Structures are given as C-alpha cells and as structure tokens.
Amino acid sequence: MASPIVDIHTHVYTPAYLDMLRARKNVPYVHDPANGADSRLIILASDDDAGTALGQRGRPVDASYSDIEVKLAFMRKHGITTSVISLANPWLDFLEVDDAQVWSEKINNDLEETCATVNKDSKSISEVKTLYAFGALPLSAPDPSIIVNEIKRLKTLSHMRGVIMGTSGLGKGLDDAGLDPVWAALEETQTILFLHPHYGLPDEAFGGPEVTQRYGHVLPLALGFPLETTIAVTRMLLSGVFDRFPNIKILLAHSGGALPFLAGRIESCIAHERKFVANGGSTQGPVRDVWTVLNTNIYLDAVVYGEAGLKAAIHAAGGHDRLLFGTDNPFFPPLSEEDATWPSVTTNYKAIEGTLSTDKEAVKAVLGGNAIRILNLN
Amino acid sequence: MASPIVDIHTHVYTPAYLDMLRARKNVPYVHDPANGADSRLIILASDDDAGTALGQRGRPVDASYSDIEVKLAFMRKHGITTSVISLANPWLDFLEVDDAQVWSEKINNDLEETCATVNKDSKSISEVKTLYAFGALPLSAPDPSIIVNEIKRLKTLSHMRGVIMGTSGLGKGLDDAGLDPVWAALEETQTILFLHPHYGLPDEAFGGPEVTQRYGHVLPLALGFPLETTIAVTRMLLSGVFDRFPNIKILLAHSGGALPFLAGRIESCIAHERKFVANGGSTQGPVRDVWTVLNTNIYLDAVVYGEAGLKAAIHAAGGHDRLLFGTDNPFFPPLSEEDATWPSVTTNYKAIEGTLSTDKEAVKAVLGGNAIRILNLN
C-alpha cells in the first residue's frame, strides 16, 4: 500500500459562500455574465478596475472552486489520499458585524457536512477521498467572545482540524492586543491556525498600479503574498504574541512567505534595535527569538516550488518534521488542457523528493506523515 | 599564511559626500547639532519626522561612516584582508541634473585615491589594508550618455571593480527601457553592478507609519530592504533585461533580498501567467528563466545572518561559487562597547562555516576566493 499523501493547503469556495458573494456588488463579489460564460470572482481591489468590463474582471470561477467532486478528482489524479480543505480568501473578514456569527457557523457546518458525506464511504486514511477541514472565523463579530465561542464550537465538529485566517485579524493586524482572547482560545484548545495571505502589498511597493498590472498577477502573487505573510508573523513576533502565548501553533502558507530566508536578518535587526528593552530601550520587544518560534510555534507548508526555498524552510524549522505538503488547489491550474497533472503540484512533489532524496522516510513524512501526526488525522 | 578574507559589502560616506549632505536641508541631509554631539544622518523620508527634534532625527554619524582609518581598524579586528568599498545609500540619485556628472566624478576619484593611498603600503592581497571600490553613477544626469561615459571612465581607474546602484534607476525602476544604454555599457565593459536597496517598502505595507515606527527600524530594515531588492530584480527579469543583455552581471545585496527563497514561486507564477506570450497572451514576458538568471547573471553576497538563508542562496546560485562574503559595515555596530568583534559580522562568518562545514575549500571560496576571482582582485 502506498504511503498516504495529505494536502493541507487546498481551498474551496462553498456553494453558500459563492451565493453570498453573488449578492454583493463590491469587492469581494461574484459576477455572472448574461452570456452564460463562466462567472467572474473579483476578490482583490486591484482586480475591480472600472476600466475593465465586468465580464473580464477578476478570474473565471468554474466548478473547481466549489464542486467537491472536482476536488476529489484532482486528488485522485495526483495521488492525494487526504485533503484538509479550507475556505479560500478573503474568508469572512468583510462581513457586516451582525452577519459574522451566522455565516461562520453556516460555512463551518457546510464544511463539516461535506467531510462527513465524503468520508462515510471511505474506510481508512490511505483511501483517496478522505476529507478534513480548517474552519473560518467570524472576525468582524461585535465581540471577541463570539470568535472564541466559534473556536470552541469547532472542537465539537469531528472533521475540523484547525482554523484558517488572514493577516488583518480584527482589522488592525495580528499584533493588535484586541486579538489576545483569540490567541488565548487557540492556545487553550490547541487549535492550529492556518495563516494565509490575501491582501498582498500596496501597488506602490511594486512601482505603482501601472507597473503592477504590466506583469499580470506575477508581482502580487509571487512577491506580495509571501511578504504579507512574513510581515504579519513578524509583527506577531515583535509585539510579543509568542511570549504571551508560548503554546500557540501557526501553520504558515507558502512555506512562511519568506520567513525562513529572512529569519536571520530579522533576528539580527532585533538584536541591533536600540528601541527594545533588551538593548537599553523603552519598548518591550520580543523575548522568544525567531529561531525558537520557528521550532516551537510554527509549521510550514511545502508550497514553495523549488529546492532552494525548501532547504531554507527545512533548516529554519529545525528539520523536516514541521513541513506539510500542500497544493494551493484550485489555484494555479495548468494553462494547457493536455497536462495530465498540474505542474504547480508536480513542482512541489519534485522539490520535496529532490531535497530529501537521501531520506525516503523524510519524504513520506513531508508528504503525509507529518500532517497525520500534527493534525491528528487518524 | 591565512587565506584572504574579502569584504565586498562595506560602505563609506566619503568626506566630500558628507559635506555635500551638510549643505542640504531636505532628505538626504546631515545635521550638525550646535551642542557638539554627533552629527545626524537623515537619509530616509521616514526618519525626517517634523515631530522629532533635528538632533534626534535619523542616526548618529560618527567617524566609522567616513574615516578610512576606522574602516581599516574594523578590517584588522575581523581578519578582513581586502575590502571593496562602496558609497552608502542613497548614492547620487537625488542630485540636481547639472550636478550629477561633477559629483560622481569627484566621488569616484576620491574613492580611487583612497584605495591607492592605502594600497601603496600593501604588498599583496593577503595583507590587511587592501582596498578596491565600486563606483557611483550619475543617474540623474540629463542624458544616459553621461552615465555610460562614467561607466567607461571607471574602467581607467585601477582600483575600481564595478558600480553600486539603487533600485530606482533613472527614477522609474530597473525595468525602464530608458536604462538600456546603461545595461549595454555595463555588459560591454563587463562591469559588475552591485544592486543595493535604499527605499524599502511603503509604510502601508507594514500597517501604516504608526506600526512601522512602533518597532524601530526592524520592519523596514529586516523586511523592507530585502523586498525592495527582490522586487527590483524581478521587474528586471519580467521586463526582459536579462534576455536583451544576457551577459550582464549583477551582485545582489543581502543574498538577493528574498530572491533565492522566492525564485521557485516567481517561476511558477510566470509559467501560469496568461498575459505572457509563452502562455498565449499578448505581453512578451521573460524568456530566460529565473534559475538560469541566478546561475548566469546573478552573484549574491553572504550577508544573510543564518544558515537557513545561506542554504537557499547556495542552492539557488547553483553552488557556492557565486557567493561573496560581506559585512554591511559601518551599519549594525555592536550595541555594547564590550564586544570584541561585531556580532553582525560573526553571525555571517558562523553561517558560512556552519553551512559549508564539510568543505573547507568552499568556506575559503565564499570568504575570499570567489571575490578575488570574480572581481579580479589580484
């Protein structure tokens, strides 16, 4: 029997979520062209260009975004035995205050039901068609206790294995002290948080909107997304989140953005920052260092598309035990219909197998064993 | 005799340059407090906060910034036998159109004379006290031919080994077609360009000015600087600079910012970008892939402060032959007077020795041999 392969980075827009987006006229929203062409999903402000026809804005949203049968076919095609599905960005950040709780419960219940329905025909972890899920949080709710309650409620749903969240938190970033009840609840319930980018960087970072758009989505997706994650987790570190909540567990998308590579520079800059108490300054600054955080609090997916990045990720994580295979499905589909498998997936398979070629057990661990152990998938 | 150790990332503000900055009242400028305290160097717009007293803005600029004897003492203390000095940021980008040529010639001649004066007492490459330099370019000159002429003139100065430049180019970034004569001249003369960040990212990337300032210089220096470099070189790649000038040589500061880690993701995003001709789109897009660029056009310094980053850099560069030791002196001095050596320097020594521990020749190559070969320092 082949070893299990677990995809922990695989998104769905649930049917109810897409219907909600269809009812909206502002980002994020879904537009259904009158001519019967694929719906358009407009989730980024930069995609909502008034100069572009509605039917051309954003990206086409086909069945791969919401139909679980398409997800299962993708899994079979790539030998993936288990997927931990998560709502795709922008999750629920944009909801009206009074809608947050209802929608998060609805979507999380839908995810749970999808997993239960699929799994009832599946007898073991090694069969293709096993699903688990990360839940979404009602971050715009009027009181953090509503978020905390949903974190606790998710523990009662048998297929939930954590939560997915963006980098804005309650709207002020992840170094906002207002999030402390959320960190406390995640820590207390030992709920893993899958931290995922959505906003990227402001266009000015790339030279302005004209430069950004000149190269399609390359600059925002290849550089903006990873930096958003890196900035978010660095702000958590600098504000002492990992000191106040030393047992929280964060799974970082895209192998941490650029955190493994920049960790040394971050640590050096902290050590040389006169503003911090440890250096005679007046601001507390972080106590736990970045390497300890990487080896204690952080898990990394292996969605980094090359051995160079994967080597850094493995070293920063203190070994391969904290790395978990993922695909980022349904994003980055093949551009040619002839592709038997998705190059975006096979690139990551090859990077894992190439980097860990001398250690077959390590390859198995990154492809599935680590996820089974860390997310308790048995 | 010990193996030579060459520092290719070490800056000076030449005395004439500092005098020029003293005559200015806008960023960049130098302020001399009336009370005899250290001068203040204000080079970033974010440091020029009207709410802060002039004598507290920016950073103190002491003799380490301009006195070559202090540089030589630093080299002796750290066992560095040779330094390739370069003007520190922001170089000459801000000069009035008519001043650019005069100042670049003046500063480059000063650098040349400093090297000649120091080296006349030095008999071989292995002696402490050997200097070479990267020149500065008159980027604000009214015509690119003035820049081209300075590139050619630098070839007649016996201690010049390349040029240093920021990411703004002629003001529009490094994907500006107006720079083509400069790339052509660099390629024709086989002049290495040391590409170095200065502007970082807009404060909005970090959550706004209040968030940025909350953590001192950590976010701009640890994350903004590396991303500025990564964005700049990615824009060069996307615009086809490496296709049009396949023999240019670029040395990237801070091990490429985050380029080695993000190279796989960049390549994947390019391969999935429908806008590019290769994928059926209408925009040319790059032909030479990022891995080829990293193995053909790019050199990396080893200023990355940890083994995780260095492993990625070495793998991305196709081996250790394209990595060059550097210190970033005079920045990141020790905060404690008791430090015998600078932690910012020893961290990089340790990372090199740790990463390449099984290959002593490789350690020697990164510490000095590569620079001697690539920059022709014999």
Short mmCIF file of C-alpha atoms in Angstrom, two decimals, chain A residues 77-317:
data_model
loop_
_atom_site.label_atom_id
_atom_site.label_comp_id
_atom_site.label_asym_id
_atom_site.label_seq_id
_atom_site.Cartn_x
_atom_site.Cartn_y
_atom_site.Cartn_z
CA LYS A 77 -5.25 12.41 -10.34
CA HIS A 78 -2.35 13.45 -8.09
CA GLY A 79 -2.35 10.51 -5.70
CA ILE A 80 -3.57 12.61 -2.78
CA THR A 81 -5.28 10.41 -0.20
CA THR A 82 -6.46 13.07 2.23
CA SER A 83 -7.19 16.78 1.96
CA VAL A 84 -7.68 19.30 4.73
CA ILE A 85 -9.91 21.76 2.93
CA SER A 86 -10.24 25.42 3.85
CA LEU A 87 -12.39 28.31 2.70
CA ALA A 88 -10.42 30.39 0.20
CA ASN A 89 -9.57 34.05 0.70
CA PRO A 90 -10.87 36.53 1.68
CA TRP A 91 -12.75 34.31 4.14
CA LEU A 92 -15.23 36.30 6.26
CA ASP A 93 -13.28 39.48 7.05
CA PHE A 94 -15.63 41.72 5.07
CA LEU A 95 -18.93 40.68 6.64
CA GLU A 96 -21.23 43.13 8.38
CA VAL A 97 -20.92 42.96 12.14
CA ASP A 98 -24.26 41.26 12.60
CA ASP A 99 -23.71 38.69 9.83
CA ALA A 100 -20.38 37.31 11.01
CA GLN A 101 -21.53 34.72 13.51
CA VAL A 102 -24.35 33.31 11.36
CA TRP A 103 -22.15 32.96 8.28
CA SER A 104 -19.18 31.41 10.03
CA GLU A 105 -21.44 28.81 11.65
CA LYS A 106 -23.19 28.13 8.33
CA ILE A 107 -19.94 27.76 6.38
CA ASN A 108 -18.22 25.68 9.03
CA ASN A 109 -21.26 23.40 9.29
CA ASP A 110 -21.26 23.04 5.49
CA LEU A 111 -17.57 22.12 5.52
CA GLU A 112 -18.16 19.61 8.29
CA GLU A 113 -21.07 18.06 6.40
CA THR A 114 -19.05 17.86 3.19
CA CYS A 115 -16.28 16.00 5.01
CA ALA A 116 -18.74 13.68 6.72
CA THR A 117 -20.56 12.89 3.47
CA VAL A 118 -17.37 12.15 1.57
CA ASN A 119 -15.77 10.16 4.37
CA LYS A 120 -18.68 7.85 5.06
CA ASP A 121 -17.65 5.82 2.01
CA SER A 122 -14.01 5.88 3.00
CA LYS A 123 -12.65 3.22 5.32
CA SER A 124 -9.08 4.32 6.05
CA ILE A 125 -6.71 7.23 5.88
CA SER A 126 -4.95 5.71 2.89
CA GLU A 127 -8.01 5.76 0.64
CA VAL A 128 -8.42 8.57 -1.80
CA LYS A 129 -11.43 10.61 -0.65
CA THR A 130 -10.74 11.43 2.96
CA LEU A 131 -11.50 14.99 3.91
CA TYR A 132 -10.92 17.15 6.95
CA ALA A 133 -11.27 20.92 7.22
CA PHE A 134 -9.99 24.15 8.70
CA GLY A 135 -12.87 26.37 9.86
CA ALA A 136 -13.38 30.08 9.20
CA LEU A 137 -13.71 32.66 11.99
CA PRO A 138 -16.29 35.46 12.45
CA LEU A 139 -13.57 38.12 12.76
CA SER A 140 -15.91 41.06 12.18
CA ALA A 141 -18.22 39.98 15.01
CA PRO A 142 -19.08 42.72 17.53
CA ASP A 143 -17.29 40.99 20.39
CA PRO A 144 -14.22 38.71 20.51
CA SER A 145 -16.20 36.28 22.65
CA ILE A 146 -18.16 35.34 19.51
CA ILE A 147 -14.89 34.38 17.82
CA VAL A 148 -13.79 32.50 20.92
CA ASN A 149 -17.10 30.65 21.03
CA GLU A 150 -16.73 29.56 17.42
CA ILE A 151 -13.19 28.31 18.09
CA LYS A 152 -14.59 26.21 20.92
CA ARG A 153 -17.60 25.05 18.88
CA LEU A 154 -15.30 23.86 16.09
CA LYS A 155 -13.78 21.42 18.57
CA THR A 156 -17.15 19.68 18.67
CA LEU A 157 -17.24 19.11 14.90
CA SER A 158 -15.48 15.85 14.23
CA HIS A 159 -13.74 16.78 10.97
CA MET A 160 -12.40 20.17 11.96
CA ARG A 161 -8.64 20.30 12.44
CA GLY A 162 -7.95 23.99 12.93
CA VAL A 163 -8.92 27.40 11.59
CA ILE A 164 -7.79 29.47 8.62
CA MET A 165 -7.27 33.20 8.95
CA GLY A 166 -5.89 36.13 7.00
CA THR A 167 -3.43 38.74 8.20
CA SER A 168 -5.80 41.54 9.17
CA GLY A 169 -7.15 39.98 12.36
CA LEU A 170 -9.83 42.26 13.77
CA GLY A 171 -8.82 44.81 11.13
CA LYS A 172 -5.61 46.10 12.73
CA GLY A 173 -3.20 43.27 12.04
CA LEU A 174 -2.04 40.35 14.13
CA ASP A 175 -0.11 42.46 16.64
CA ASP A 176 -3.38 44.00 17.84
CA ALA A 177 -3.79 43.40 21.58
CA GLY A 178 -7.52 43.06 20.89
CA LEU A 179 -6.74 39.62 19.47
CA ASP A 180 -5.42 38.31 22.79
CA PRO A 181 -8.68 36.49 23.64
CA VAL A 182 -8.44 34.76 20.26
CA TRP A 183 -4.83 33.70 20.81
CA ALA A 184 -5.78 32.52 24.29
CA ALA A 185 -8.63 30.42 22.92
CA LEU A 186 -6.47 28.94 20.17
CA GLU A 187 -3.80 28.10 22.73
CA GLU A 188 -6.21 26.69 25.29
CA THR A 189 -7.96 24.48 22.73
CA GLN A 190 -4.68 23.68 20.94
CA THR A 191 -6.30 24.72 17.68
CA ILE A 192 -3.85 25.18 14.82
CA LEU A 193 -4.21 28.46 12.92
CA PHE A 194 -3.51 28.27 9.19
CA LEU A 195 -2.27 31.80 8.39
CA HIS A 196 -2.80 32.72 4.75
CA PRO A 197 -2.25 35.94 2.76
CA HIS A 198 -4.90 37.79 0.80
CA TYR A 199 -4.07 41.49 0.55
CA GLY A 200 -0.51 41.32 -0.75
CA LEU A 201 1.42 44.60 -0.78
CA PRO A 202 0.24 48.05 -1.86
CA ASP A 203 0.82 48.68 -5.57
CA GLU A 204 3.31 51.41 -4.65
CA ALA A 205 5.65 48.69 -3.41
CA PHE A 206 5.93 47.46 -7.00
CA GLY A 207 6.23 50.91 -8.57
CA GLY A 208 2.53 51.81 -8.79
CA PRO A 209 -0.58 50.25 -10.37
CA GLU A 210 0.70 50.54 -13.94
CA VAL A 211 3.85 48.55 -13.16
CA THR A 212 1.93 46.01 -11.10
CA GLN A 213 -0.59 45.35 -13.87
CA ARG A 214 2.07 45.27 -16.59
CA TYR A 215 3.09 41.79 -15.47
CA GLY A 216 -0.35 40.34 -14.78
CA HIS A 217 -0.57 38.72 -11.36
CA VAL A 218 3.12 37.85 -11.05
CA LEU A 219 4.28 40.62 -8.69
CA PRO A 220 1.30 40.48 -6.29
CA LEU A 221 1.17 36.68 -6.18
CA ALA A 222 4.86 35.83 -6.33
CA LEU A 223 6.12 38.61 -4.05
CA GLY A 224 3.16 40.40 -2.46
CA PHE A 225 1.52 37.31 -0.98
CA PRO A 226 4.66 35.88 0.63
CA LEU A 227 5.63 39.25 2.07
CA GLU A 228 2.20 39.81 3.52
CA THR A 229 2.58 36.56 5.46
CA THR A 230 6.13 37.42 6.51
CA ILE A 231 5.16 40.88 7.72
CA ALA A 232 2.16 39.52 9.63
CA VAL A 233 4.10 36.87 11.52
CA THR A 234 7.00 39.27 12.17
CA ARG A 235 4.55 41.75 13.71
CA MET A 236 3.23 38.92 15.90
CA LEU A 237 6.79 38.17 16.98
CA LEU A 238 7.73 41.81 17.61
CA SER A 239 4.62 42.51 19.66
CA GLY A 240 5.27 39.54 21.92
CA VAL A 241 2.36 37.30 20.88
CA PHE A 242 4.66 34.26 21.10
CA ASP A 243 5.87 35.41 24.52
CA ARG A 244 2.35 35.84 25.88
CA PHE A 245 1.01 32.66 24.22
CA PRO A 246 4.02 30.35 24.09
CA ASN A 247 1.99 27.30 23.07
CA ILE A 248 0.08 28.64 20.07
CA LYS A 249 0.53 26.76 16.81
CA ILE A 250 0.59 28.60 13.50
CA LEU A 251 0.76 26.91 10.10
CA LEU A 252 2.19 29.38 7.58
CA ALA A 253 1.11 29.30 3.94
CA HIS A 254 3.70 29.16 1.16
CA SER A 255 6.43 27.89 3.49
CA GLY A 256 6.20 31.03 5.58
CA GLY A 257 6.25 33.53 2.73
CA ALA A 258 9.89 34.49 3.05
CA LEU A 259 10.25 33.97 6.80
CA PRO A 260 12.73 31.06 6.68
CA PHE A 261 15.06 33.05 4.43
CA LEU A 262 14.73 36.33 6.32
CA ALA A 263 14.68 34.86 9.84
CA GLY A 264 18.40 35.52 10.36
CA ARG A 265 18.09 39.13 9.23
CA ILE A 266 15.01 39.64 11.42
CA GLU A 267 16.88 38.28 14.44
CA SER A 268 19.91 40.47 13.68
CA CYS A 269 17.76 43.59 13.30
CA ILE A 270 16.03 42.85 16.61
CA ALA A 271 19.38 42.35 18.32
CA HIS A 272 20.55 45.74 16.98
CA GLU A 273 17.35 47.72 17.67
CA ARG A 274 18.08 50.33 20.34
CA LYS A 275 14.38 50.85 20.97
CA PHE A 276 13.97 47.45 22.65
CA VAL A 277 14.35 46.91 26.38
CA ALA A 278 16.91 44.14 25.87
CA ASN A 279 19.14 46.77 24.23
CA GLY A 280 18.53 49.52 26.79
CA GLY A 281 15.45 50.97 25.07
CA SER A 282 11.95 51.66 26.31
CA THR A 283 9.84 49.29 24.18
CA GLN A 284 9.50 45.71 25.38
CA GLY A 285 10.43 43.98 22.14
CA PRO A 286 10.28 40.21 21.70
CA VAL A 287 11.82 37.80 24.20
CA ARG A 288 11.47 34.47 22.39
CA ASP A 289 13.79 34.59 19.38
CA VAL A 290 12.74 33.87 15.82
CA TRP A 291 14.53 30.50 15.65
CA THR A 292 12.75 29.28 18.79
CA VAL A 293 9.42 30.44 17.37
CA LEU A 294 10.16 28.57 14.14
CA ASN A 295 10.95 25.42 16.12
CA THR A 296 8.13 25.71 18.65
CA ASN A 297 5.14 27.61 17.31
CA ILE A 298 5.42 27.50 13.54
CA TYR A 299 4.57 24.82 10.99
CA LEU A 300 5.22 25.39 7.30
CA ASP A 301 3.50 24.06 4.25
CA ALA A 302 5.81 22.86 1.47
CA VAL A 303 4.25 25.06 -1.22
CA VAL A 304 7.48 26.78 -2.28
CA TYR A 305 8.05 25.41 -5.81
CA GLY A 306 11.74 24.65 -5.57
CA GLU A 307 14.54 23.05 -3.64
CA ALA A 308 16.22 26.35 -2.74
CA GLY A 309 13.22 27.51 -0.74
CA LEU A 310 12.55 24.09 0.70
CA LYS A 311 16.11 23.77 2.02
CA ALA A 312 15.72 27.06 3.86
CA ALA A 313 12.32 26.04 5.20
CA ILE A 314 13.61 22.71 6.49
CA HIS A 315 16.65 24.29 8.12
CA ALA A 316 14.66 27.12 9.69
CA ALA A 317 12.08 24.65 11.00
#
